[in-house]
Coordinates of C-alpha atoms and ligand atoms in Angstrom, one line a residue:
X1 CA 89.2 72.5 41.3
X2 CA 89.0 68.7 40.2
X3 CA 90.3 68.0 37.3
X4 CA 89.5 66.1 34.2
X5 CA 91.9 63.5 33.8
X6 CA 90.6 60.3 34.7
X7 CA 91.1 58.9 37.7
X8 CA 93.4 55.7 37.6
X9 CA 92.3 53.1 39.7
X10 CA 93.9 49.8 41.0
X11 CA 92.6 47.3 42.7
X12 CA 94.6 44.8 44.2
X13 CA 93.2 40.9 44.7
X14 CA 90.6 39.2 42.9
X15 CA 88.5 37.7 45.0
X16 CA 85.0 37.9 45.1
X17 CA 86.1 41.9 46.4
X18 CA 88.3 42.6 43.7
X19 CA 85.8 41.1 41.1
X20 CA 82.6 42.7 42.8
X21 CA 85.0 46.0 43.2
X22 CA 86.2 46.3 39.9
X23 CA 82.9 45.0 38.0
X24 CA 80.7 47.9 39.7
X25 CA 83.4 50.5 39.1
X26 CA 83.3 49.8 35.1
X27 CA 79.5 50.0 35.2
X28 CA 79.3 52.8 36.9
X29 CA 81.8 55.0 35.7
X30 CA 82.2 56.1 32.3
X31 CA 86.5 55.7 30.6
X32 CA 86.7 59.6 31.1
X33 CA 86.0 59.4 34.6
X34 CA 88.2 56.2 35.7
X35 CA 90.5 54.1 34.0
X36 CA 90.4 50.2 36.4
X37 CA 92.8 48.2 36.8
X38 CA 93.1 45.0 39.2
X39 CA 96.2 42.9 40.1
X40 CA 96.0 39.7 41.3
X41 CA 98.4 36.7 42.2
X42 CA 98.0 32.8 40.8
X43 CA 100.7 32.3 43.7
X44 CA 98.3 33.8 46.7
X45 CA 94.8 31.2 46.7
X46 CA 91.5 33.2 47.3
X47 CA 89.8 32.0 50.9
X48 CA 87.2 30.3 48.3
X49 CA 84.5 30.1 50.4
X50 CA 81.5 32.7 50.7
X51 CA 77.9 31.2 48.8
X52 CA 74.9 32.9 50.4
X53 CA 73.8 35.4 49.8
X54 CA 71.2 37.7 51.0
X55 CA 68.7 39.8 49.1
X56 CA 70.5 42.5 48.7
X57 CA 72.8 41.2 46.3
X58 CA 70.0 41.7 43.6
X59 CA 70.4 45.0 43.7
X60 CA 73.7 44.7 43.5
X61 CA 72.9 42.7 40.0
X62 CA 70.9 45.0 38.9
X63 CA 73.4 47.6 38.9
X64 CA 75.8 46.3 36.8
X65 CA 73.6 45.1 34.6
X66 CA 73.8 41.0 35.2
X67 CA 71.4 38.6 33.8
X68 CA 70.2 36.8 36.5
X69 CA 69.7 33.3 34.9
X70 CA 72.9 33.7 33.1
X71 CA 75.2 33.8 36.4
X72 CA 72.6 31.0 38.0
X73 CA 73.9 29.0 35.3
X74 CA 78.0 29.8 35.2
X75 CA 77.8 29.9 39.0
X76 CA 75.5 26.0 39.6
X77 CA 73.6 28.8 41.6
X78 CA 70.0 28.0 43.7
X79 CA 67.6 30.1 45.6
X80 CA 67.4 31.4 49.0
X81 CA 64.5 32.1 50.3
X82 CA 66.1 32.1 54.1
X83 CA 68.3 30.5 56.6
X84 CA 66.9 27.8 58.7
X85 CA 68.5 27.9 62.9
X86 CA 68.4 24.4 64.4
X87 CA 70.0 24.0 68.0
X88 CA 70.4 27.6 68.3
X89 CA 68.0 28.9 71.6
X90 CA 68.3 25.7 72.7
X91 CA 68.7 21.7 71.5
X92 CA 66.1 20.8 69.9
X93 CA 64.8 24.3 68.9
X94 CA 64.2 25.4 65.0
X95 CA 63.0 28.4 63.7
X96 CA 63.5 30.3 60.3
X97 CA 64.7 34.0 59.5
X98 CA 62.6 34.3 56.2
X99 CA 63.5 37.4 53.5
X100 CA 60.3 38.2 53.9
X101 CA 57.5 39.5 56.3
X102 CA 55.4 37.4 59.1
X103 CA 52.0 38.4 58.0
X104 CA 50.6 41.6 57.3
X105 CA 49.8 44.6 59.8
X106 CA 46.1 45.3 61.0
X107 CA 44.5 48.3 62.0
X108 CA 47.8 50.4 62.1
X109 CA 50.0 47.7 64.0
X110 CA 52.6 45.5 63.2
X111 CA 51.4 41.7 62.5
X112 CA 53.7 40.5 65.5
X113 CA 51.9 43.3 67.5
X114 CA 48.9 41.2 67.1
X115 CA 50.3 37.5 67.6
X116 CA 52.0 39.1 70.8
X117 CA 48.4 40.3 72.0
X118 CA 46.7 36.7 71.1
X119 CA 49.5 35.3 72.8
X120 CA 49.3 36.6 75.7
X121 CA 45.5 36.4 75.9
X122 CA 46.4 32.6 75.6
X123 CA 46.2 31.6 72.2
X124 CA 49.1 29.1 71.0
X125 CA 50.1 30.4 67.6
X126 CA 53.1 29.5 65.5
X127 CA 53.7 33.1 64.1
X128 CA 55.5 31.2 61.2
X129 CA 53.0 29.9 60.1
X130 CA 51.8 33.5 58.6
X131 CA 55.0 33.6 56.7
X132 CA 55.0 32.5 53.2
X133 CA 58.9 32.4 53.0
X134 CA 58.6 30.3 55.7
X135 CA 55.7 28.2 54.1
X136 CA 57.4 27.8 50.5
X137 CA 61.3 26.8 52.2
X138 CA 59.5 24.2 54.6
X139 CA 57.8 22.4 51.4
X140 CA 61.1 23.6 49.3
X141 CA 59.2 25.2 47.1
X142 CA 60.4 28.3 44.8
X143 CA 59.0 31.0 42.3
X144 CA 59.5 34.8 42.1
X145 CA 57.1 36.4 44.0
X146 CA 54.5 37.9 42.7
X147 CA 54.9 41.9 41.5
X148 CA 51.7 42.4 42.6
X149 CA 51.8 43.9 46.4
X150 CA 47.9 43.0 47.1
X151 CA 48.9 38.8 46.7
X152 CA 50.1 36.9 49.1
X153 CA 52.8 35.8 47.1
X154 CA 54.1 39.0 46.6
X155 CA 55.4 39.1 50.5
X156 CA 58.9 37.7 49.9
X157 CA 62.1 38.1 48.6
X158 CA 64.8 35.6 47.7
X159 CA 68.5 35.5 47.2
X160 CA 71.7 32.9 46.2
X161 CA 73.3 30.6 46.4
X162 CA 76.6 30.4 44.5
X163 CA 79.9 28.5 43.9
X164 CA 82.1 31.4 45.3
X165 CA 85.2 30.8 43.0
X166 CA 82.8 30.5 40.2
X167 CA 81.0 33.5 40.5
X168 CA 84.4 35.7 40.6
X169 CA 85.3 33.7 37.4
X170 CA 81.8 35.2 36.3
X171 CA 82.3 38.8 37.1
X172 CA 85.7 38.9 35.7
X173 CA 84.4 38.0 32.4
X174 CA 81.8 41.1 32.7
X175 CA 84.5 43.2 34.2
X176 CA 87.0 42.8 31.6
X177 CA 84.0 42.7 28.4
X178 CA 83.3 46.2 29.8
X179 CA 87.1 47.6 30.0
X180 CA 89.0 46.8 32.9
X181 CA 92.5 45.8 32.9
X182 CA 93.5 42.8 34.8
X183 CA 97.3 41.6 35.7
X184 CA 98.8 38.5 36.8
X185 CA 101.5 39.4 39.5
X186 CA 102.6 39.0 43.1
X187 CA 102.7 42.7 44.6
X188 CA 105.9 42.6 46.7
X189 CA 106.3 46.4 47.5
X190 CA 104.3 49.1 47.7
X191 CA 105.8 52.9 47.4
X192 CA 104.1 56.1 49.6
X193 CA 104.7 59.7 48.3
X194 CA 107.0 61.4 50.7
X195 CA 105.3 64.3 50.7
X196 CA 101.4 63.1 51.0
X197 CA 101.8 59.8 52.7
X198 CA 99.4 58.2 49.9
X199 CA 100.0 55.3 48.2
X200 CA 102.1 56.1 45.0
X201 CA 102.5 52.6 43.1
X202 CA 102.7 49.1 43.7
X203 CA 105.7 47.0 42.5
X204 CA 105.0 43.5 41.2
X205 CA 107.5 40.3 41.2
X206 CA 108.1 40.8 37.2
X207 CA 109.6 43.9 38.5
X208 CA 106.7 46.4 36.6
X209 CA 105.6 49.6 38.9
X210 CA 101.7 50.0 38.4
X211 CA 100.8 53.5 39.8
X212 CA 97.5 54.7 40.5
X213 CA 95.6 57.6 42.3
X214 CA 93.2 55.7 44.3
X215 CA 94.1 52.2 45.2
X216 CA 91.2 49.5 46.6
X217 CA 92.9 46.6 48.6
X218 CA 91.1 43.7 48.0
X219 CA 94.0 41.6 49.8
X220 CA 92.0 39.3 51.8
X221 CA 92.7 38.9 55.4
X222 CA 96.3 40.3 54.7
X223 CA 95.3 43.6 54.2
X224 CA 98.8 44.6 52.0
X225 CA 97.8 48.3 51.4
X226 CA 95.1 49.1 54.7
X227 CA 96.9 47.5 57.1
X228 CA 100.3 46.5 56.1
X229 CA 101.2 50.0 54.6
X230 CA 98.9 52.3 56.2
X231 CA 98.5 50.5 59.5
X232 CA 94.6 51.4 59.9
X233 CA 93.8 50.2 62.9
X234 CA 92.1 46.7 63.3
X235 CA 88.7 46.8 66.4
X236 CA 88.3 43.4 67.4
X237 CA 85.1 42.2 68.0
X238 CA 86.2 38.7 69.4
X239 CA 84.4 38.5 73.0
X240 CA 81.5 39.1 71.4
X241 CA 81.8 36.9 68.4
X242 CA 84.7 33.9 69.7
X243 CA 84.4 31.5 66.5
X244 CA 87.8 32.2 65.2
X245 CA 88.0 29.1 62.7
X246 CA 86.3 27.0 60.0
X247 CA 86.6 23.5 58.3
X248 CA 84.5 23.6 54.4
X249 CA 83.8 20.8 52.8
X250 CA 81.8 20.1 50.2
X251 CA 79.9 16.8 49.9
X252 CA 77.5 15.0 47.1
X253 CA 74.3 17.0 46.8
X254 CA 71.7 15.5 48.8
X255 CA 68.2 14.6 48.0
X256 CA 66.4 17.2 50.1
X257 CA 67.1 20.6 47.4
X258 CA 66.1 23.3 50.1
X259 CA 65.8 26.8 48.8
X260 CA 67.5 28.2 51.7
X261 CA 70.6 27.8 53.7
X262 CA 70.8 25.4 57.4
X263 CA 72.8 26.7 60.2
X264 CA 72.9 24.2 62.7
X265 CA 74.4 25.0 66.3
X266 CA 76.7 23.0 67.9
X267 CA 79.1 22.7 70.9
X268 CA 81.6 25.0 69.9
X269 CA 79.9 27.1 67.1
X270 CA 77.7 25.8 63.9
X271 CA 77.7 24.0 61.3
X272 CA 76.6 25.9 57.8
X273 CA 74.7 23.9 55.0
X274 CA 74.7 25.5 51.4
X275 CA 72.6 23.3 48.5
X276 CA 74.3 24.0 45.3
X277 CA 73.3 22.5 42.0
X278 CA 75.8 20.3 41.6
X279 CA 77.5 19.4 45.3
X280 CA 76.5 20.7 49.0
X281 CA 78.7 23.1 50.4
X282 CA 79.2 22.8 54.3
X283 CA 81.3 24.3 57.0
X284 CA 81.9 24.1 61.1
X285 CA 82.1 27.6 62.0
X286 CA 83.7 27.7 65.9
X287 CA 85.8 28.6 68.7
X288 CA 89.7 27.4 69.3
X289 CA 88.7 28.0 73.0
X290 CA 86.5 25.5 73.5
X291 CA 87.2 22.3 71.1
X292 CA 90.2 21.5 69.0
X293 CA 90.8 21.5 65.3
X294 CA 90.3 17.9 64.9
X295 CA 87.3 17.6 67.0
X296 CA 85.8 20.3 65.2
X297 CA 86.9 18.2 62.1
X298 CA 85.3 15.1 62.9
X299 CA 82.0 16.9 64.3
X300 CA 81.8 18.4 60.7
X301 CA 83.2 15.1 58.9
X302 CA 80.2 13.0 60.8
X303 CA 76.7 15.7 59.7
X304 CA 77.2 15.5 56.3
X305 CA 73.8 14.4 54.3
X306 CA 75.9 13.4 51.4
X307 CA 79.8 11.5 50.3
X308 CA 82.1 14.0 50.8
X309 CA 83.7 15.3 47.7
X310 CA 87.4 16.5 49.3
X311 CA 89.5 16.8 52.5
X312 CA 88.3 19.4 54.8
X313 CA 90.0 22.9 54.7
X314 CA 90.2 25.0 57.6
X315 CA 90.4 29.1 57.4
X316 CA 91.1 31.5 60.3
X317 CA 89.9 34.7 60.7
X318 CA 89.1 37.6 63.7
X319 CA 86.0 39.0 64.1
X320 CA 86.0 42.7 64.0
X321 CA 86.5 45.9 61.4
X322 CA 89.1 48.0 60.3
X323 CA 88.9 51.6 62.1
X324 CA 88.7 53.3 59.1
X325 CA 88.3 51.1 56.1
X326 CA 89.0 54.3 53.5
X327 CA 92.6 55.7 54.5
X328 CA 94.4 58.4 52.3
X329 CA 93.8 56.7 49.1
X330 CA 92.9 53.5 49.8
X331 CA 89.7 51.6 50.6
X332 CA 89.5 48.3 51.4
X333 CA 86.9 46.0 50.7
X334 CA 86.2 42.4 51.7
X335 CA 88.1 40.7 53.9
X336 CA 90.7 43.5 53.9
X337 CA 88.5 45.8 55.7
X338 CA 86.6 43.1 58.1
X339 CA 85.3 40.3 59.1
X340 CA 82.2 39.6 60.4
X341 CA 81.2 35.3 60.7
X342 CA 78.8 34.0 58.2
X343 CA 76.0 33.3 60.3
X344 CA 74.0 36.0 57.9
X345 CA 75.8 36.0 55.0
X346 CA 76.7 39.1 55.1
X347 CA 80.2 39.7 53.8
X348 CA 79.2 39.9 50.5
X349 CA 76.7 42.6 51.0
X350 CA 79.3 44.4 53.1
X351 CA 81.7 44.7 49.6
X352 CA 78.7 46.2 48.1
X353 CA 78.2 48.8 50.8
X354 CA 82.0 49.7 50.0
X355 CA 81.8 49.9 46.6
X356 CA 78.6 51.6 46.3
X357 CA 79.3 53.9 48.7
X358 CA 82.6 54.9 47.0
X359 CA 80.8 55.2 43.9
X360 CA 78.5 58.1 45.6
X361 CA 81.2 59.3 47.8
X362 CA 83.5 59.4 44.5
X363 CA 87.0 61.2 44.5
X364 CA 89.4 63.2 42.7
X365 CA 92.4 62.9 42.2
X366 CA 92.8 64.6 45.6
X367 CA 91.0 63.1 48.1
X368 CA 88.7 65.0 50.5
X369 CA 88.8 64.4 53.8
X370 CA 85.0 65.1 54.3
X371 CA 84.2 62.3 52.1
X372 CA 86.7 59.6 53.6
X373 CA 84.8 60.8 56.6
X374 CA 81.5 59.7 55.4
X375 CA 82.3 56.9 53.7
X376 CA 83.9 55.2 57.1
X377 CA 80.6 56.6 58.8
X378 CA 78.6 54.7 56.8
X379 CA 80.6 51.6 56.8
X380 CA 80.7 51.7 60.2
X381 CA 77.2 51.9 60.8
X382 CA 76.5 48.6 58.4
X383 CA 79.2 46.8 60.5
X384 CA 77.8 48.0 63.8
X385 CA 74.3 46.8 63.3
X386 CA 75.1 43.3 61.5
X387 CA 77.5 42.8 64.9
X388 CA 74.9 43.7 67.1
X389 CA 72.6 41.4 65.1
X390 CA 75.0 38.4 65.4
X391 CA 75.8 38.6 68.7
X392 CA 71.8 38.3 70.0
X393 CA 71.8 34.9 68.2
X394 CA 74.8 33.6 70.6
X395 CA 73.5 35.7 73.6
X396 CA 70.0 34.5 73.5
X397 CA 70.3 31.0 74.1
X398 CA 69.4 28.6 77.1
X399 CA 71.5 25.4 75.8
X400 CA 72.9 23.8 78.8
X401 CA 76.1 21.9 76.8
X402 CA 79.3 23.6 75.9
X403 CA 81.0 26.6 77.4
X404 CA 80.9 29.0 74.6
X405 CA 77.2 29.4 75.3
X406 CA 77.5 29.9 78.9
X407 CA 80.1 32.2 77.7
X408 CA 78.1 33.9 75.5
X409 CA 74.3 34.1 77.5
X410 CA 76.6 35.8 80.1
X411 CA 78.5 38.0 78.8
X412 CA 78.2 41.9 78.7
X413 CA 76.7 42.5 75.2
X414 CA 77.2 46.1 73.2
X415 CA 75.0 48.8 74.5
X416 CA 73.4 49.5 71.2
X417 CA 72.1 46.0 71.6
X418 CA 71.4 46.0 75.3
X419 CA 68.9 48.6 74.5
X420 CA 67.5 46.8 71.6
X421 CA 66.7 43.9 73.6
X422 CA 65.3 46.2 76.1
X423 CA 62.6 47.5 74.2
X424 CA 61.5 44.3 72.5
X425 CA 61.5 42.9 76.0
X426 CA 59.1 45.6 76.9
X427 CA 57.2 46.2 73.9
X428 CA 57.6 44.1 71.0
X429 CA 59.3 47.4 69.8
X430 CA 62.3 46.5 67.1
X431 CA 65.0 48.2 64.6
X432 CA 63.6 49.3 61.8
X433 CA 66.2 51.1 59.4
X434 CA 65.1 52.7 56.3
X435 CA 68.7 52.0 54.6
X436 CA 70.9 49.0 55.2
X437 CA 70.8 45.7 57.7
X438 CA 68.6 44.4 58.9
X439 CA 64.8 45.4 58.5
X440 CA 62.6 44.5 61.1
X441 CA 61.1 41.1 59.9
X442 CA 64.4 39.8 60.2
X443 CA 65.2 41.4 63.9
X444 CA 61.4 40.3 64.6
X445 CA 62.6 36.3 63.3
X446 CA 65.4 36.3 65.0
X447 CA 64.2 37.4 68.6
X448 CA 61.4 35.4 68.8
X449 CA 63.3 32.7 67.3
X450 CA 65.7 32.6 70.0
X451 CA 63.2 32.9 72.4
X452 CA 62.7 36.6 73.3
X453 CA 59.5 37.1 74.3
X454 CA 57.9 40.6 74.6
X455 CA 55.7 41.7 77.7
X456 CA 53.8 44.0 75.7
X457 CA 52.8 45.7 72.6
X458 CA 52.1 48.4 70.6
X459 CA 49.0 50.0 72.0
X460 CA 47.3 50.4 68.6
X461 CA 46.3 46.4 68.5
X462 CA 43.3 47.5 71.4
X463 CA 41.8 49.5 68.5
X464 CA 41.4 45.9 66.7
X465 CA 39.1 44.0 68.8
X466 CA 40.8 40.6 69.3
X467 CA 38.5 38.2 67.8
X468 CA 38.4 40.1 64.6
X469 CA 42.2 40.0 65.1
X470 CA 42.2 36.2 65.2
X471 CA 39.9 35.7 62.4
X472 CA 42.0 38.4 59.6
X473 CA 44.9 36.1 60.7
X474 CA 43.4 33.0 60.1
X475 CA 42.5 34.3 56.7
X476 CA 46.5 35.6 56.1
X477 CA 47.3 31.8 57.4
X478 CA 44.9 29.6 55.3
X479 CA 45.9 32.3 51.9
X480 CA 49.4 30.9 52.1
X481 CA 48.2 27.1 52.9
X482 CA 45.9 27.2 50.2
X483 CA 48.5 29.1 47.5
X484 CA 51.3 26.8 48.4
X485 CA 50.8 23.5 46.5
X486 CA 50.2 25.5 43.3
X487 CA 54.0 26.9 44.2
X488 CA 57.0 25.0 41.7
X489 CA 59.3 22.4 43.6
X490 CA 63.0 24.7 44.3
X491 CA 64.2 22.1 41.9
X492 CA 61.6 21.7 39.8
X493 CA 62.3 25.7 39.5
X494 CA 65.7 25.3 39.1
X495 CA 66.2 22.9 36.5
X496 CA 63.2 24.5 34.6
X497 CA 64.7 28.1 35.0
X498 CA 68.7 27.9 34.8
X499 CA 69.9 24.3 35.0
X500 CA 73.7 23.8 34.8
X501 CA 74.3 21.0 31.9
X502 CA 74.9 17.3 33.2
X503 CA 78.6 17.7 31.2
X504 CA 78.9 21.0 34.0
X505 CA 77.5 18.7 36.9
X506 CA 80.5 16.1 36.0
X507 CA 83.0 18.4 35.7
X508 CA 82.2 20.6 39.3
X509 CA 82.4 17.6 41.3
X510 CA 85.1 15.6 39.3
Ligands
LIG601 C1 84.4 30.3 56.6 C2 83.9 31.4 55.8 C3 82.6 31.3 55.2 C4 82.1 32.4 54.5 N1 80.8 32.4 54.0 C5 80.2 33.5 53.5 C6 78.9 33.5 53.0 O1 78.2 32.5 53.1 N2 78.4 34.6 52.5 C7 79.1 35.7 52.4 O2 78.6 36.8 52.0 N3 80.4 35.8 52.8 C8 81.0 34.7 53.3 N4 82.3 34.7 53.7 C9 83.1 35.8 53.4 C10 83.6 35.7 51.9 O3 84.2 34.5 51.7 C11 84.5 36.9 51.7 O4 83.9 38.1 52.0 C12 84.8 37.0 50.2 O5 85.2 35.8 49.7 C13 85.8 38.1 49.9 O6 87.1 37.7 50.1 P1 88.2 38.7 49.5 O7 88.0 38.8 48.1 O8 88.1 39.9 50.4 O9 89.5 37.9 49.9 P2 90.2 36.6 49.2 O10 89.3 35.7 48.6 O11 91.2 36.1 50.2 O12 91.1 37.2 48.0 C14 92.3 37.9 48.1 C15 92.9 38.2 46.8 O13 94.0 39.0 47.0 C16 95.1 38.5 46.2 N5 96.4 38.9 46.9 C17 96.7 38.8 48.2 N6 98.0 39.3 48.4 C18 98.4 39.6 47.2 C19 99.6 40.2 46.7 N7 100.7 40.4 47.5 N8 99.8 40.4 45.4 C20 98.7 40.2 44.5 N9 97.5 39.7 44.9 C21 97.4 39.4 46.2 C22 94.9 37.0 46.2 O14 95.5 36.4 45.1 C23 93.4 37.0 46.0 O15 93.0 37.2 44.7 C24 82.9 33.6 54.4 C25 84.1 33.7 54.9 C26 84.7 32.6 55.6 C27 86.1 32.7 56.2

């Protein structure tokens, strides 16, 4: 029988978890059901870094009820309409992986069915050229797409961009309007009962005891409560994925304002480029195996577009997953319960996953084993397939400098993404989940992008005689041409929609 109390709740760091953590559970849950609280330390720095998004996070907004051009504004946010690989099959290479589709299916078959078919009948076409996401970042243009599925403009989606720190500064504000409790304190022990194993209470430095039924570590990379206390165990994903460091630094914003984010590759990993509204965030993402800290420095000291605005900072990290992110009483989120690199900006989404998962999977104040169970199920399904799809853009690569990518092209891959690979070899045939990352326009990007060719295709093209194939894409093709100079500059957009004040720009990069 559960009973009626409510369920006390602490949440411990206040990151951009904690914060995303603790706003969702006081939206979501009504003061009989859960009473929130989150500790966090002014002593213990957040990792600070963590702007893109991806679409997802929308929904995320919606949620909890966020005004969108309100948190543009109190985070200097812009728009993402995709991430842009340079270097990444090979030097000299570029392709995009839009949020949105490459053209639209004919006659029952995938678009990418049909560019496959024309392709292989010899006709050179650049498949993104039937991708208005595509279109609109190369002319770094912005505007919400269109509600209305039969336009053109209506085949896209968009995401953030965000000052990290300023964006948990944003949610704690909403957090704490809607009735969480926050406290300042360094947790230095944490007390198990001796009969259950779960976590009791946590004891701060001021000497208080905050005790709780279900505790959510939001710890960072320390993991106090998964890891520390409850030793879950920690899968390392690092053959797969090496880059085990990054320098950030932020630098003046430059004058090309691209609504989406750059990843550039280079010897030993890539370098990430984030337009802000107010400065450029930037970060060399790579490997201590293959160069060393101050190389990697200097690489990332010398590509800037713009002045830089501070001393680099580095961050470590391991990629790879906790076993079981919900233990006993505790579920981590963040950094606590993974790490996955930002190639996809995905971290973020993963914290949503976790908390919206425990918001359906929802205890008492005993926990059920069944639904600890299916919560780590689930989490470990999201983590499994954003691995699988950040390895194939270090596997698929022909670049003939540095030894992480010989390392990489030859190394034995995951099965689950051995046989992925198999199939779009064979067929053009790729994922395409109903629920959670990544949807097949984005596996579809990717692989070609990195130079995956399929052999074949799906069989229903050969209903669609070929030159009325050619002629329905040329019309998809000249629809986006012709729509995209009628399409708002991205800062044009920006400044028009949610503009951060000049006094704001001053004070951000001051
Ligand atoms: C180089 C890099 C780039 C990234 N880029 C992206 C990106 O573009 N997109 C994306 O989605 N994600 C990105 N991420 C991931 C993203 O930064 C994190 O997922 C996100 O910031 C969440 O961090 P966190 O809140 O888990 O941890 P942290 O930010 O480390 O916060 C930990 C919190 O725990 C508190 N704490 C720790 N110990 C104690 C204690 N003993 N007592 C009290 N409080 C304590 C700290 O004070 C702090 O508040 C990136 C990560 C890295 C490393």
């Amino acid at each position: 029988m559960e009973t009626s109390a409510p369920l006390d709740i602490v949440i411990v760091g206040g990151g951009t978890a904690g914060w995303m953590v603790g706003t969702a559970l006081v939206s979501g849950l009504r003061p009989h059901q859960a009473r929130v609280r989150l500790v966090e330390s002014d002593e213990i720095a957040t990792v600070g870094v963590g702007e893109a998004t991806i679409p997802a996070m929308r929904d995320y907004n919606r949620f909890v009820g966020i005004d969108e051009v309100e948190m543009m504004r109190e985070t200097n946010g812009t728009f993402k309409l995709g991430i842009e690989f340079l270097d990444w099959g090979f030097k000299g290479s570029s392709y995009h992986h839009p949020f949105g589709v490459h053209g639209a299916g004919i006659g029952g078959a995938g678009f990418h069915h049909h560019w496959n078919r024309a392709r292989l009948a010899g006709h050179d076409l650049d498949i993104e050229q039937f991708s208005y996401a595509i279109a609109a970042a190369r002319a770094d243009r912005f505007e919400f797409p269109n509600p209305d599925p039969d336009k053109i403009d209506s085949t896209y989606s968009y995401a953030y961009h965000f000052d990290a720190s300023l964006y948990a500064r944003y949610l704690r504000k909403v957090a704490e309007g809607r009735g969480l409790k926050r406290t300042e304190g360094k947790v230095v022990d944490v007390t198990r009962d001796p009969l259950s194993g779960d976590v009791a209470s946590i004891t701060l430095a001021s000497g208080e005891v905050v005790k709780g039924d279900f505790f959510v570590d939001c710890t960072g990379f320390r993991g106090l409560l998964i890891g520390q206390t409850l030793d879950s165990p920690f899968e390392e994903w690092t053959d797969w994925l090496p880059c085990d460091r990054a320098w950030a630094v932020p630098c003046a914003r430059a004058d090309r304002f691209t609504p989406f984010t750059r990843s550039t590759a280079r010897e030993a990993g890539w370098q990430w480029r984030i337009p802000l509204q107010h400065r450029t965030g930037n970060g060399y993402v790579y490997s201590s195996r293959y160069i060393s800290d101050d190389e990697a420095a200097a690489t990332l000291m010398a590509n800037l577009d713009g002045e830089a605005l501070a001393e680099p900072r580095q961050v470590r990290f391991k990629a790879g997953r906790r076993t079981a992110s919900w233990t006993r009483n505790v579920m981590a989120a963040g950094l606590a319960s993974g790490f996955l690199e930002p190639l996809e900006s995905t971290s973020i989404y993963l914290i949503q996953v976790a908390v919206m998962n425990l918001l359906k999977l929802f205890p008492g104040k005993r926990v059920e084993p069944a639904l600890v169970e299916e919560f780590n199920r689930r989490v470990d399904m999201e983590y499994d397939r954003v691995r699988d799809f950040l390895i194939l853009h270090y596997h698929a690569n022909t670049r003939t400098d540095g030894e992480l990518w010989k390392h990489c092209r030859e190394m034995e891959i995951p099965e689950s993404l051995k046989h992925k690979l198999e199939l779009f070899r064979h067929r053009g045939v790729a994922p395409n989940y109903h629920d959670g990352l990544f949807a097949l326009p984005s596996w579809i990007s990717v692989l070609l992008g990195q130079g995956v060719l399929p052999g074949g295709y799906d069989r229903l093209v050969d209903n669609v005689p070929l030159a009325q194939a050619l002629a329905e894409m040329e019309r998809q093709r000249s629809a986006i041409t012709r729509r995209m100079p009628a399409m708002p500059t991205h800062a044009d957009f920006v400044a028009r929609h949610c503009a951060i004040s000049e006094r704001a720009v001053a004070e951000a990069v001051a």
